[in-house]
Structure formats: C-alpha cells, structure tokens
Amino acid sequence: MLPLSAHALTETGRILTGRCGVGLLEDLAASQLPQAFADLARLLHPGATLEVLSMSNAGIREAWGAGRVQLVLNEVPALPRAPRRTVRRPLVWAIGHDVDVVADPLPVVLFANTCFWRTSVLEALVGADRPWRVAFESNSLAGVLAALRAGLGVLRRSRPRTLNRP
C-alpha cells in the first residue's frame, strides 16, 4: 500500500518533501513492513526523508512528544498528546507445536514486562478461571516467538499479517 501511494503521488507530478518519523511496535518491525517503508523511501523525492524507529514505549512517547515521530504504529499508553486517529487490532491465541491446551495448568508464554499483551493474557485466563503457569518469559518478540515455535506454550498476540508487494 505504501509503495502504491508513493507511486500515485509521483505519477501526479507532486513533489514530496520534508520528513516523516514513524514509531513501530516490535511485532511490525519483525514483519514485512520495514521492507514496505524501504520501498516507499526509494520512491520518495530526494528532498523527503523517512525515519522509522522501533523502540520501547518510553522511547516512542519521548519521540512523539519531541515531534520526532508523527505516526505511531504501537500500543503506547499515555502519549504526551492525543493521536488524531487510532486503530485497534484484535489479539489471537497462538498455540505452540504439540502443546496440550487442556493441560492443567496451561503453559503460557509471556512478555516479561507489563504490556498490553501480557495484561490481556492474564486477564483472559483469570476471567476464564483457567489455571496457568509461566512456561517462558522474554523481553523481546523474538524470544516469545521462539518459545512458541519450540512448543513451550500458548501466547496471545496480534494476528500476523503479510504485505503483498506489487
């Protein structure tokens, strides 16, 4: 979508200038989105720059407050000023290979730091009165996805999406 937008702008003869900063959630930084941004940057007029940042919530809040980031693709609590638009993506349960989902307690893969994903998992399990145990914790998306692939437990995350390239 981003490369097509840039192509449409250049086809109309509009010259793109200025700078745009984007703050990314680690899930998105580990997807095909950085390639889409790279494709867009290559299509931009030489007077335009794109800066993409994947950092902690605190770092994104600071960058947003300082005006370094104009677009945030993340669940960032307490931004210094309210965003113009927000979009929420539903979370889905992901089950590691050969994980017994009726096990008691259920083995769960969690982010170590308090975040939207961790909170939603724990609230869902408590709300369902489902016994659980921590099978793996990590501060990084790469760590929790590796634990999921290894079959250590279940996790709740944003639905993975792929971007089609023209």
PDB file of N, CA and C in Angstrom, residues 1-16 39-40 42-45 166:
ATOM      1  N   MET A   1       0.819  -1.182   0.000  1.00  0.00           N
ATOM      2  CA  MET A   1       0.000   0.000   0.000  1.00  0.00           C
ATOM      3  C   MET A   1       0.872   1.259   0.000  1.00  0.00           C
ATOM      4  N   LEU A   2       1.917   1.266   0.834  1.00  0.00           N
ATOM      5  CA  LEU A   2       2.791   2.441   0.891  1.00  0.00           C
ATOM      6  C   LEU A   2       3.500   2.701  -0.438  1.00  0.00           C
ATOM      7  N   PRO A   3       4.080   1.673  -1.086  1.00  0.00           N
ATOM      8  CA  PRO A   3       4.714   1.923  -2.377  1.00  0.00           C
ATOM      9  C   PRO A   3       3.719   2.418  -3.432  1.00  0.00           C
ATOM     10  N   LEU A   4       2.502   1.880  -3.395  1.00  0.00           N
ATOM     11  CA  LEU A   4       1.493   2.329  -4.352  1.00  0.00           C
ATOM     12  C   LEU A   4       1.115   3.782  -4.108  1.00  0.00           C
ATOM     13  N   SER A   5       1.027   4.180  -2.840  1.00  0.00           N
ATOM     14  CA  SER A   5       0.725   5.576  -2.513  1.00  0.00           C
ATOM     15  C   SER A   5       1.817   6.503  -3.032  1.00  0.00           C
ATOM     16  N   ALA A   6       3.068   6.123  -2.791  1.00  0.00           N
ATOM     17  CA  ALA A   6       4.182   6.940  -3.269  1.00  0.00           C
ATOM     18  C   ALA A   6       4.167   7.009  -4.789  1.00  0.00           C
ATOM     19  N   HIS A   7       3.892   5.891  -5.443  1.00  0.00           N
ATOM     20  CA  HIS A   7       3.840   5.856  -6.899  1.00  0.00           C
ATOM     21  C   HIS A   7       2.745   6.789  -7.408  1.00  0.00           C
ATOM     22  N   ALA A   8       1.575   6.751  -6.750  1.00  0.00           N
ATOM     23  CA  ALA A   8       0.470   7.620  -7.163  1.00  0.00           C
ATOM     24  C   ALA A   8       0.844   9.085  -7.035  1.00  0.00           C
ATOM     25  N   LEU A   9       1.533   9.434  -5.942  1.00  0.00           N
ATOM     26  CA  LEU A   9       1.939  10.829  -5.757  1.00  0.00           C
ATOM     27  C   LEU A   9       2.951  11.262  -6.813  1.00  0.00           C
ATOM     28  N   THR A  10       3.900  10.398  -7.124  1.00  0.00           N
ATOM     29  CA  THR A  10       4.908  10.774  -8.113  1.00  0.00           C
ATOM     30  C   THR A  10       4.311  10.812  -9.509  1.00  0.00           C
ATOM     31  N   GLU A  11       3.329   9.971  -9.785  1.00  0.00           N
ATOM     32  CA  GLU A  11       2.681   9.964 -11.096  1.00  0.00           C
ATOM     33  C   GLU A  11       1.898  11.248 -11.338  1.00  0.00           C
ATOM     34  N   THR A  12       1.375  11.848 -10.271  1.00  0.00           N
ATOM     35  CA  THR A  12       0.617  13.087 -10.430  1.00  0.00           C
ATOM     36  C   THR A  12       1.535  14.294 -10.520  1.00  0.00           C
ATOM     37  N   GLY A  13       2.825  14.080 -10.413  1.00  0.00           N
ATOM     38  CA  GLY A  13       3.779  15.179 -10.521  1.00  0.00           C
ATOM     39  C   GLY A  13       4.015  15.900  -9.212  1.00  0.00           C
ATOM     40  N   ARG A  14       3.386  15.459  -8.144  1.00  0.00           N
ATOM     41  CA  ARG A  14       3.571  16.112  -6.849  1.00  0.00           C
ATOM     42  C   ARG A  14       4.962  15.787  -6.328  1.00  0.00           C
ATOM     43  N   ILE A  15       5.670  16.802  -5.871  1.00  0.00           N
ATOM     44  CA  ILE A  15       6.999  16.615  -5.311  1.00  0.00           C
ATOM     45  C   ILE A  15       6.869  16.423  -3.812  1.00  0.00           C
ATOM     46  N   LEU A  16       7.427  15.333  -3.325  1.00  0.00           N
ATOM     47  CA  LEU A  16       7.382  15.041  -1.897  1.00  0.00           C
ATOM     48  C   LEU A  16       8.611  15.630  -1.226  1.00  0.00           C
ATOM     49  N   ASP A  39      10.843   0.434   0.466  1.00  0.00           N
ATOM     50  CA  ASP A  39      10.357   0.641  -0.908  1.00  0.00           C
ATOM     51  C   ASP A  39       9.801   2.049  -1.067  1.00  0.00           C
ATOM     52  N   LEU A  40       9.045   2.515  -0.074  1.00  0.00           N
ATOM     53  CA  LEU A  40       8.491   3.859  -0.122  1.00  0.00           C
ATOM     54  C   LEU A  40       9.609   4.901  -0.130  1.00  0.00           C
ATOM     55  N   ARG A  42      12.613   4.658  -1.221  1.00  0.00           N
ATOM     56  CA  ARG A  42      13.287   4.685  -2.526  1.00  0.00           C
ATOM     57  C   ARG A  42      12.477   5.437  -3.562  1.00  0.00           C
ATOM     58  N   LEU A  43      11.145   5.462  -3.395  1.00  0.00           N
ATOM     59  CA  LEU A  43      10.275   6.135  -4.353  1.00  0.00           C
ATOM     60  C   LEU A  43      10.097   7.617  -4.050  1.00  0.00           C
ATOM     61  N   LEU A  44      10.481   8.037  -2.854  1.00  0.00           N
ATOM     62  CA  LEU A  44      10.295   9.439  -2.464  1.00  0.00           C
ATOM     63  C   LEU A  44      11.221  10.362  -3.242  1.00  0.00           C
ATOM     64  N   HIS A  45      10.793  11.574  -3.354  1.00  0.00           N
ATOM     65  CA  HIS A  45      11.631  12.630  -3.935  1.00  0.00           C
ATOM     66  C   HIS A  45      12.868  12.793  -3.064  1.00  0.00           C
ATOM     67  N   PRO A 166       3.878  -5.255  -4.919  1.00  0.00           N
ATOM     68  CA  PRO A 166       3.488  -5.248  -6.326  1.00  0.00           C
ATOM     69  C   PRO A 166       4.516  -5.928  -7.194  1.00  0.00           C
TER      70      PRO A 166
END
